Short mmCIF file of C-alpha atoms and ligand atoms in Angstrom, two decimals:
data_model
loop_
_atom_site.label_atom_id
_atom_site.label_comp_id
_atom_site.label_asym_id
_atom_site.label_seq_id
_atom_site.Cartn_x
_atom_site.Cartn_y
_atom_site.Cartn_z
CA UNK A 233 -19.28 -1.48 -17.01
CA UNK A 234 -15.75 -1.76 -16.89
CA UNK A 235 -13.15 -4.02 -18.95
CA UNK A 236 -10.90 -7.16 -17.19
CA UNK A 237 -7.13 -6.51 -16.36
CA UNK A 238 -5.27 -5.91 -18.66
CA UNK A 239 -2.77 -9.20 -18.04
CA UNK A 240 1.07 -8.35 -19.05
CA UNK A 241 2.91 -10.74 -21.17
CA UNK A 242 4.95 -12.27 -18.83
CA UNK A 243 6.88 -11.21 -15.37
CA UNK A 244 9.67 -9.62 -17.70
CA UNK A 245 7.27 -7.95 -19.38
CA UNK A 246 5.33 -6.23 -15.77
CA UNK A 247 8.78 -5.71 -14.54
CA UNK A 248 9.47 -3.26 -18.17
CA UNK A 249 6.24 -1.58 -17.87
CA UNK A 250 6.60 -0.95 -13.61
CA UNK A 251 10.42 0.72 -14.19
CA UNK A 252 9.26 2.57 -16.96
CA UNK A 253 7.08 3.98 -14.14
CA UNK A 254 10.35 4.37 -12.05
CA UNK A 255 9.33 1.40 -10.17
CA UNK A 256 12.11 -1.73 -10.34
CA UNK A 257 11.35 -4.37 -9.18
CA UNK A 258 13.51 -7.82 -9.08
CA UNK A 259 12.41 -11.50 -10.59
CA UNK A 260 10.16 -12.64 -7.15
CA UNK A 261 8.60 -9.44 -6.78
CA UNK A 262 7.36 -8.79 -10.49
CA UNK A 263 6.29 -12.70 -10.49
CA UNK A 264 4.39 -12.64 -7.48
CA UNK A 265 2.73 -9.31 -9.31
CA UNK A 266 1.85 -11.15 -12.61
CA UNK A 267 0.95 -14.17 -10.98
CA UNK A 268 -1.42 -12.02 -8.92
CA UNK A 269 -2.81 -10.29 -11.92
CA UNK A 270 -2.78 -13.71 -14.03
CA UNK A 271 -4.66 -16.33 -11.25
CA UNK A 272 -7.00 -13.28 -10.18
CA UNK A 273 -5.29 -14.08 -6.14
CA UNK A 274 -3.65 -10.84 -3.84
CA UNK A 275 -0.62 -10.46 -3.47
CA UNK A 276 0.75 -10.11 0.57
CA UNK A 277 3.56 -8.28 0.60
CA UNK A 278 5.39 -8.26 3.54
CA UNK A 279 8.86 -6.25 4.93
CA UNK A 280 10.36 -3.65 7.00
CA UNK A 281 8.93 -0.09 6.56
CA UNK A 282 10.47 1.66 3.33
CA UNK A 283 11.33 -1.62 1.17
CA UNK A 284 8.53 -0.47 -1.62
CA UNK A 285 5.50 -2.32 -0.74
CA UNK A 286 2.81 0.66 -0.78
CA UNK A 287 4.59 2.05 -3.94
CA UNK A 288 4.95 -1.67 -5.81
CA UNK A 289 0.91 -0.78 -5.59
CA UNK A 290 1.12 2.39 -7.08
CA UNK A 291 3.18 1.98 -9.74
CA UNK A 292 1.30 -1.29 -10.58
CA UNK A 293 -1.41 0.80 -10.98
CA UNK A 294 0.32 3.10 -12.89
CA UNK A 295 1.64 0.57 -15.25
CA UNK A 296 -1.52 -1.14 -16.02
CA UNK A 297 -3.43 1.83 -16.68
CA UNK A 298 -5.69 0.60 -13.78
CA UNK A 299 -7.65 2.68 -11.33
CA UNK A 300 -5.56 2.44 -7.93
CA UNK A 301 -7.94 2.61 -4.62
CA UNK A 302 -6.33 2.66 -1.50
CA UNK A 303 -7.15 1.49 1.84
CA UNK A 304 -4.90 2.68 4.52
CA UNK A 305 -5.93 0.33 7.84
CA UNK A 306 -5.55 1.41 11.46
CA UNK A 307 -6.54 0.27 14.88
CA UNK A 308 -10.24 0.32 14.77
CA UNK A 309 -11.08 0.72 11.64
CA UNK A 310 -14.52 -0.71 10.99
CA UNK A 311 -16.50 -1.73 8.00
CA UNK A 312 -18.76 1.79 7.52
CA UNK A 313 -14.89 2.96 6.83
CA UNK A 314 -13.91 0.46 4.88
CA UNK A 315 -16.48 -1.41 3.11
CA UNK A 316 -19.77 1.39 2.57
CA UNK A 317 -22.03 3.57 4.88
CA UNK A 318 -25.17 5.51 4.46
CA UNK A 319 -25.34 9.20 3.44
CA UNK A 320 -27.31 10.03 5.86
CA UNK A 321 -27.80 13.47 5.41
CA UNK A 322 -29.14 12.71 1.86
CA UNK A 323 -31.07 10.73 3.57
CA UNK A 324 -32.71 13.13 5.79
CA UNK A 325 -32.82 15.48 3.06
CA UNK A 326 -34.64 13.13 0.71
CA UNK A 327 -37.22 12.66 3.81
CA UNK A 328 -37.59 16.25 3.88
CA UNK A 329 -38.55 16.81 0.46
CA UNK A 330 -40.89 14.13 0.33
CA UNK A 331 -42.72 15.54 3.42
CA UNK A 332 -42.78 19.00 1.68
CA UNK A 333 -43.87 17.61 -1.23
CA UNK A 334 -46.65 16.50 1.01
CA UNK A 335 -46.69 13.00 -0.44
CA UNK A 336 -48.40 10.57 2.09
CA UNK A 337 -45.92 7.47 1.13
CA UNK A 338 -46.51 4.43 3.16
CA UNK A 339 -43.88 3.58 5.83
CA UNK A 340 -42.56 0.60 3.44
CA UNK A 341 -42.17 2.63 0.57
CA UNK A 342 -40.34 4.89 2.06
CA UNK A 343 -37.82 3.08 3.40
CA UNK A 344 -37.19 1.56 0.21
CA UNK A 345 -36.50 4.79 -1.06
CA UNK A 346 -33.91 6.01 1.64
CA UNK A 347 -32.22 2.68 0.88
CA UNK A 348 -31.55 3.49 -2.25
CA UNK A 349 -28.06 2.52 -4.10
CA UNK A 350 -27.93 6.30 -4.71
CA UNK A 351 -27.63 6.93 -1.06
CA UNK A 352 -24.74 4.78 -0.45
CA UNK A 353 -21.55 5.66 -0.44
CA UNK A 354 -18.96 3.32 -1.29
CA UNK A 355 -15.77 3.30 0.59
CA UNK A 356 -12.65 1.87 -1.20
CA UNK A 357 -13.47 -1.95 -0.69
CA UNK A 358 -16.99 -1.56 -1.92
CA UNK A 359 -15.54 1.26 -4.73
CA UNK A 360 -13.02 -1.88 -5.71
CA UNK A 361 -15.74 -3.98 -6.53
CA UNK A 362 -17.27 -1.65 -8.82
CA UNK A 363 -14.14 0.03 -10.79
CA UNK A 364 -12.52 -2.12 -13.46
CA UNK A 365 -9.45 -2.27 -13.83
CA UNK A 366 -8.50 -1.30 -10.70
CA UNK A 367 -5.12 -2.51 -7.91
CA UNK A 368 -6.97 -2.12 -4.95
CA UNK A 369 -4.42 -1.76 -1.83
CA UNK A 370 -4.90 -2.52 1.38
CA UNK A 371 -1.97 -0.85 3.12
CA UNK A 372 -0.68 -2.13 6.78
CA UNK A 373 -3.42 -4.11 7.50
CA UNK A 374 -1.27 -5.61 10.46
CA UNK A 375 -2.57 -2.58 12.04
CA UNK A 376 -6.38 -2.99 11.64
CA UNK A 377 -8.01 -5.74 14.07
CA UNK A 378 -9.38 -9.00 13.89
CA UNK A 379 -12.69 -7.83 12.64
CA UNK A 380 -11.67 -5.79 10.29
CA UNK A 381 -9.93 -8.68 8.97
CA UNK A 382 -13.32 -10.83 8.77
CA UNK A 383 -14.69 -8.44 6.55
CA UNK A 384 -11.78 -8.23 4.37
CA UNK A 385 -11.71 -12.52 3.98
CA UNK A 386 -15.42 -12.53 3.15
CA UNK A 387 -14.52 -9.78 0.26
CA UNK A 388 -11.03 -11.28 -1.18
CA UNK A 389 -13.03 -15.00 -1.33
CA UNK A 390 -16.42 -13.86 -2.82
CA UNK A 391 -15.51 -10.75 -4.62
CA UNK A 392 -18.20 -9.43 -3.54
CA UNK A 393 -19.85 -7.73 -0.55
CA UNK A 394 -23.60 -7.85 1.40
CA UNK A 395 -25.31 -4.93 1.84
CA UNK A 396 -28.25 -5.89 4.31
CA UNK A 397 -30.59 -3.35 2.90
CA UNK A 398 -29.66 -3.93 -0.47
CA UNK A 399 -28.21 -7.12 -1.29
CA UNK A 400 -24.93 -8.74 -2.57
CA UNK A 401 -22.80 -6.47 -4.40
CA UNK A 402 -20.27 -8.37 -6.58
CA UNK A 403 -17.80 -7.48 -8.70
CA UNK A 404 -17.43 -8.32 -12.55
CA UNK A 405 -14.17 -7.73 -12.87
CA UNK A 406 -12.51 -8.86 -9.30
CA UNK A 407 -9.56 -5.81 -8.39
CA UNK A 408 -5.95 -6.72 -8.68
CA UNK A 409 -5.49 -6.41 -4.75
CA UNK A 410 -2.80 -5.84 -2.94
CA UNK A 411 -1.86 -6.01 0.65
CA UNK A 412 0.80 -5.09 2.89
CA UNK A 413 2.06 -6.04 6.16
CA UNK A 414 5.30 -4.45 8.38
CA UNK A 415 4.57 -7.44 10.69
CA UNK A 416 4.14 -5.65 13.75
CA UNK A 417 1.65 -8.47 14.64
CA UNK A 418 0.99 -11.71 12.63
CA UNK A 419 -1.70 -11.77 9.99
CA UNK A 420 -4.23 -14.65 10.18
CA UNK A 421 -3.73 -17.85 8.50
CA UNK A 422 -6.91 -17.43 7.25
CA UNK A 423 -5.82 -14.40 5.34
CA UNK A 424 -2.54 -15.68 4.22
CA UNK A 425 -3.80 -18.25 2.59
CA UNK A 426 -6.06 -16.76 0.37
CA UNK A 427 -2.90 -14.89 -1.18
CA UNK A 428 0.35 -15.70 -2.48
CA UNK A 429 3.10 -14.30 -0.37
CA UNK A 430 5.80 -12.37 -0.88
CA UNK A 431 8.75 -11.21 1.46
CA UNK A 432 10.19 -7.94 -0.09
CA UNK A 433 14.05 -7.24 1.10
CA UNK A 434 16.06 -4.60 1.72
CA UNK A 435 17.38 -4.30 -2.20
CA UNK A 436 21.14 -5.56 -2.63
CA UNK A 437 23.51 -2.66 -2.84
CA UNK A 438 23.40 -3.01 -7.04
CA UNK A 439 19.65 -3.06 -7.24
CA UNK A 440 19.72 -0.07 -4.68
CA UNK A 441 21.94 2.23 -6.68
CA UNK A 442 19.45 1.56 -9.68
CA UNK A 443 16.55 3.09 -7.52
CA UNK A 444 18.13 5.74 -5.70
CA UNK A 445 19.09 7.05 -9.60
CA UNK A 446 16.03 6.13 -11.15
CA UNK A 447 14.03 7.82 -8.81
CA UNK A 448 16.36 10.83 -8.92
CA UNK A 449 18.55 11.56 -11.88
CA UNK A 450 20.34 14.21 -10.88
CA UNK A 451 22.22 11.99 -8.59
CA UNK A 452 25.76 10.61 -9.33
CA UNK A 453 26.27 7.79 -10.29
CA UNK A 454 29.09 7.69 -7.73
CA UNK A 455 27.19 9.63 -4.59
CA UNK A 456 24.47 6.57 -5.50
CA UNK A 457 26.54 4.26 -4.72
CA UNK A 458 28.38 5.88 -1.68
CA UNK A 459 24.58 6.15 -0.19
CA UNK A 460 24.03 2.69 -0.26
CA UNK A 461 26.96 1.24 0.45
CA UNK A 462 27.04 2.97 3.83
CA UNK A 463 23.16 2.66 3.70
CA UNK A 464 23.92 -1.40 3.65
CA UNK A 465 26.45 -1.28 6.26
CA UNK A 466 23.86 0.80 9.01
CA UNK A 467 21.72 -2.47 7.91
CA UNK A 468 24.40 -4.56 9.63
CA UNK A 469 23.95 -2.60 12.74
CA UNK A 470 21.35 -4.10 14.86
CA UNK A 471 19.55 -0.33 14.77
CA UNK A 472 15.92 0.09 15.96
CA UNK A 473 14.67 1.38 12.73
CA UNK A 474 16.89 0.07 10.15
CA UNK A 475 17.13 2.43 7.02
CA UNK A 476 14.85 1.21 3.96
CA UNK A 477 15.30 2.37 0.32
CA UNK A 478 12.76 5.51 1.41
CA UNK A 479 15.87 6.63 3.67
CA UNK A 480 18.24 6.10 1.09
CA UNK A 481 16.48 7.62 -1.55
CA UNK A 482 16.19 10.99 1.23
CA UNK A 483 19.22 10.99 2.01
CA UNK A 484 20.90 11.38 -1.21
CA UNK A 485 17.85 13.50 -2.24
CA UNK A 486 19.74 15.71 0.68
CA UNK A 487 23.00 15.96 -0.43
CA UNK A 488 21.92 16.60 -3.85
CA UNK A 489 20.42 19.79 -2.40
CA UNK A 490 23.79 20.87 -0.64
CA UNK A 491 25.59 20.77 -4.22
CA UNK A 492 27.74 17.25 -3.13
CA UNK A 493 28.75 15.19 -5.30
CA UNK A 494 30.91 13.18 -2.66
CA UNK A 495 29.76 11.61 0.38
CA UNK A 496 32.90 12.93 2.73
CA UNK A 497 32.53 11.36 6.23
CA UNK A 498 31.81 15.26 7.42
CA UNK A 499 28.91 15.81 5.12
CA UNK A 500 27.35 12.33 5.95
CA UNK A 501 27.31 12.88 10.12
CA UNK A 502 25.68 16.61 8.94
CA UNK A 503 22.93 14.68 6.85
CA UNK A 504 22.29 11.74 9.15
CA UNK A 505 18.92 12.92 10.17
CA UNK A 506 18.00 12.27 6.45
CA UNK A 507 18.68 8.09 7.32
CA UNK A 508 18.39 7.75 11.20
CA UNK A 509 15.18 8.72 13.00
CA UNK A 510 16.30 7.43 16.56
CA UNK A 511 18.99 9.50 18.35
CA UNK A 512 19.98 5.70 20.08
CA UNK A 513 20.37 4.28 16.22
CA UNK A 514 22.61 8.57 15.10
CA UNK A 515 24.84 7.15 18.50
CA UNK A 516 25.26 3.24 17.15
CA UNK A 517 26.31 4.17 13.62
CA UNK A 518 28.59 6.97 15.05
CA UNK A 519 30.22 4.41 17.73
CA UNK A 520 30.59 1.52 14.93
CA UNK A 521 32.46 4.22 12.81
CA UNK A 522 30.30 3.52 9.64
CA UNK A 523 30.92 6.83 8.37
CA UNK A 524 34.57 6.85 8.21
CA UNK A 525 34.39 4.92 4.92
CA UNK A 526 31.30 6.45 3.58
CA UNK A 527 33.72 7.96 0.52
CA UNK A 528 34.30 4.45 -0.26
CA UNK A 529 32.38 3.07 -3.25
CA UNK A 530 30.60 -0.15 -2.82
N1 ADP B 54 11.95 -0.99 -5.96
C1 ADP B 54 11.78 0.33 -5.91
N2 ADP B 54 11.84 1.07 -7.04
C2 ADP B 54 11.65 2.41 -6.97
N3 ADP B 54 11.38 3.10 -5.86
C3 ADP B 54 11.31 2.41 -4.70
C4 ADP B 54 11.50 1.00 -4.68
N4 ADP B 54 11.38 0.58 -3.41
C5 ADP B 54 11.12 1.68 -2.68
N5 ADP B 54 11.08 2.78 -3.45
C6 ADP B 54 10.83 4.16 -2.99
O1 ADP B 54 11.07 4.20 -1.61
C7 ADP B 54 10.07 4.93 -0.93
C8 ADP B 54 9.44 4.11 0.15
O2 ADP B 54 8.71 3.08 -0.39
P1 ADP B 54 7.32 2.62 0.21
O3 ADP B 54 6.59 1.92 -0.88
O4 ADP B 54 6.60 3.75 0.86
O5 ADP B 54 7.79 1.60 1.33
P2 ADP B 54 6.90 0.71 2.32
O6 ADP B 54 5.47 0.82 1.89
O7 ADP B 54 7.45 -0.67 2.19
O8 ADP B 54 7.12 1.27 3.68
C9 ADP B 54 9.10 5.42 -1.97
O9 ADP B 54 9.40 6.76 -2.26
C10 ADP B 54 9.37 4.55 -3.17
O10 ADP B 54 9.15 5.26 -4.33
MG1 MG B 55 3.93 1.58 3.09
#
């Protein structure tokens, strides 16, 4: 069941069909996503929180027409989570309505039966194998452990995945898969090398503008490039949590919604809390005097 990926033409051609989703993405970023799609190998995408990685997923989804599942990894998340577990209420039930039916089934039998593929459930690495297309994402997995990312190796290299009671489970179609990383802890080796990396930047002021508007066309042209202009100059700071396009994006979402279509140094110390999420990074931005020129165009 299922159908391969649908491979685009050429980088060009993935970088068309992603903005068309609103999604625009620069030369490295759509190669790395064709050559991922092309040579069948994830993608890593690593960067600071709110340069695009979860939504490059997304919308690669979206432009392919393929099924996205998502995988969203935390601190002890463990393979009935992320690979498949037992429904084993189903289970019980099924028991039940055997002995009701007052079938004497041997002890063999029967366990056969309550290890039936019907019973399992997949969860989104074992659903990956078994949807085609699909751009399976595994999101932050800096922030799942060591284990976790055993089980994730032995599924990227083989495509497949071992179900004791079952069998191997492989895929026809392998997923398009990609993976992120905000590097609050290196990723193994092991990992890395099974993908082809990619480092995804803060956007240059230019390629910024183009999001902000494509993303929200009600914006000026002008107030686009006000927000990240003084967007890129808070970059310069050395601020805890730097703002990514997601805070840029906010931010002008924000003064949309107060009617501005100027960012006067007033209005942009009102709307900080749209960029800035640490009161320590509000008092650095204020003490460097960013704002003062945030009517200036880039
Ligand atoms: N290149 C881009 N084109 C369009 N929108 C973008 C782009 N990069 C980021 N965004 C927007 O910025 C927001 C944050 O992006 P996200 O993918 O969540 O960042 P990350 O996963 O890196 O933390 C999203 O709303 C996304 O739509
Ligand atoms: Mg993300």
């Amino acid at each position: 069941m299922g159908s391969a990926f649908p491979v685009p033409e050429s980088p060009a051609a993935l970088a068309a069909a992603l903005a068309r989703t609103g999604y625009l993405a620069d030369d490295g970023l759509a190669t790395a996503g064709y050559l991922a799609i092309r040579l069948g190998r994830p993608v890593f995408l690593e960067g600071d929180a709110g340069v695009g990685k979860t939504s490059f997923a997304t919308a690669l989804a979206e432009a392919t027409g393929a099924t996205p599942i998502r995988l969203q990894c935390y601190e002890g998340l463990s393979a009935a989570q992320a690979l498949y577990d037992w429904d084993f209420p189903r289970q019980l039930l099924h028991l039940r309505a055997v002995q009701a039916a007052g079938r004497d089934a041997d002890p063999a039998t029967l366990e056969a039966e309550l290890y039936d593929r019907r019973f399992l459930i997949a969860r989104p690495l074992l659903a990956a194998l078994t949807t085609s297309p699909c751009v399976l994402l595994v999101d932050e997995v800096d922030r799942a452990d060591d284990e976790f990312e055993a089980y994730l190796l032995e599924m990227l290299s083989d495509a497949a995945v071992t179900v004791p009671e079952l069998g191997r489970i492989a895929a026809e179609y392998p997923p398009v898969t990609v993976l992120t990383s905000n590097r609050t802890r290196e990723v193994h080796d092991a990992l890395k090398r099974r993908c082809l990396y990619h480092w995804l930047d803060h956007p240059d002021t230019e390629q910024e503008i183009a999001i902000v508007r494509s993303r929200l066309p009600a914006v000026s042209a002008r107030l686009a490039g006000q927000v990240a202009a003084a967007t890129a100059r808070m970059r310069a700071l050395d601020l805890l949590k730097p703002p990514g396009v997601a805070e840029a994006i906010d931010w002008a979402a924000a003064l949309v919604a107060l009617g501005a279509t100027d960012l006067a140094p007033a209005l942009a110390d009102a709307t900080l809390g749209a960029v800035l999420k640490y009161r320590e990074d509000t008092e650095r931005v204020r003490a460097a005097a960013v704002l003062d020129a945030a009517g200036d165009a880039p």
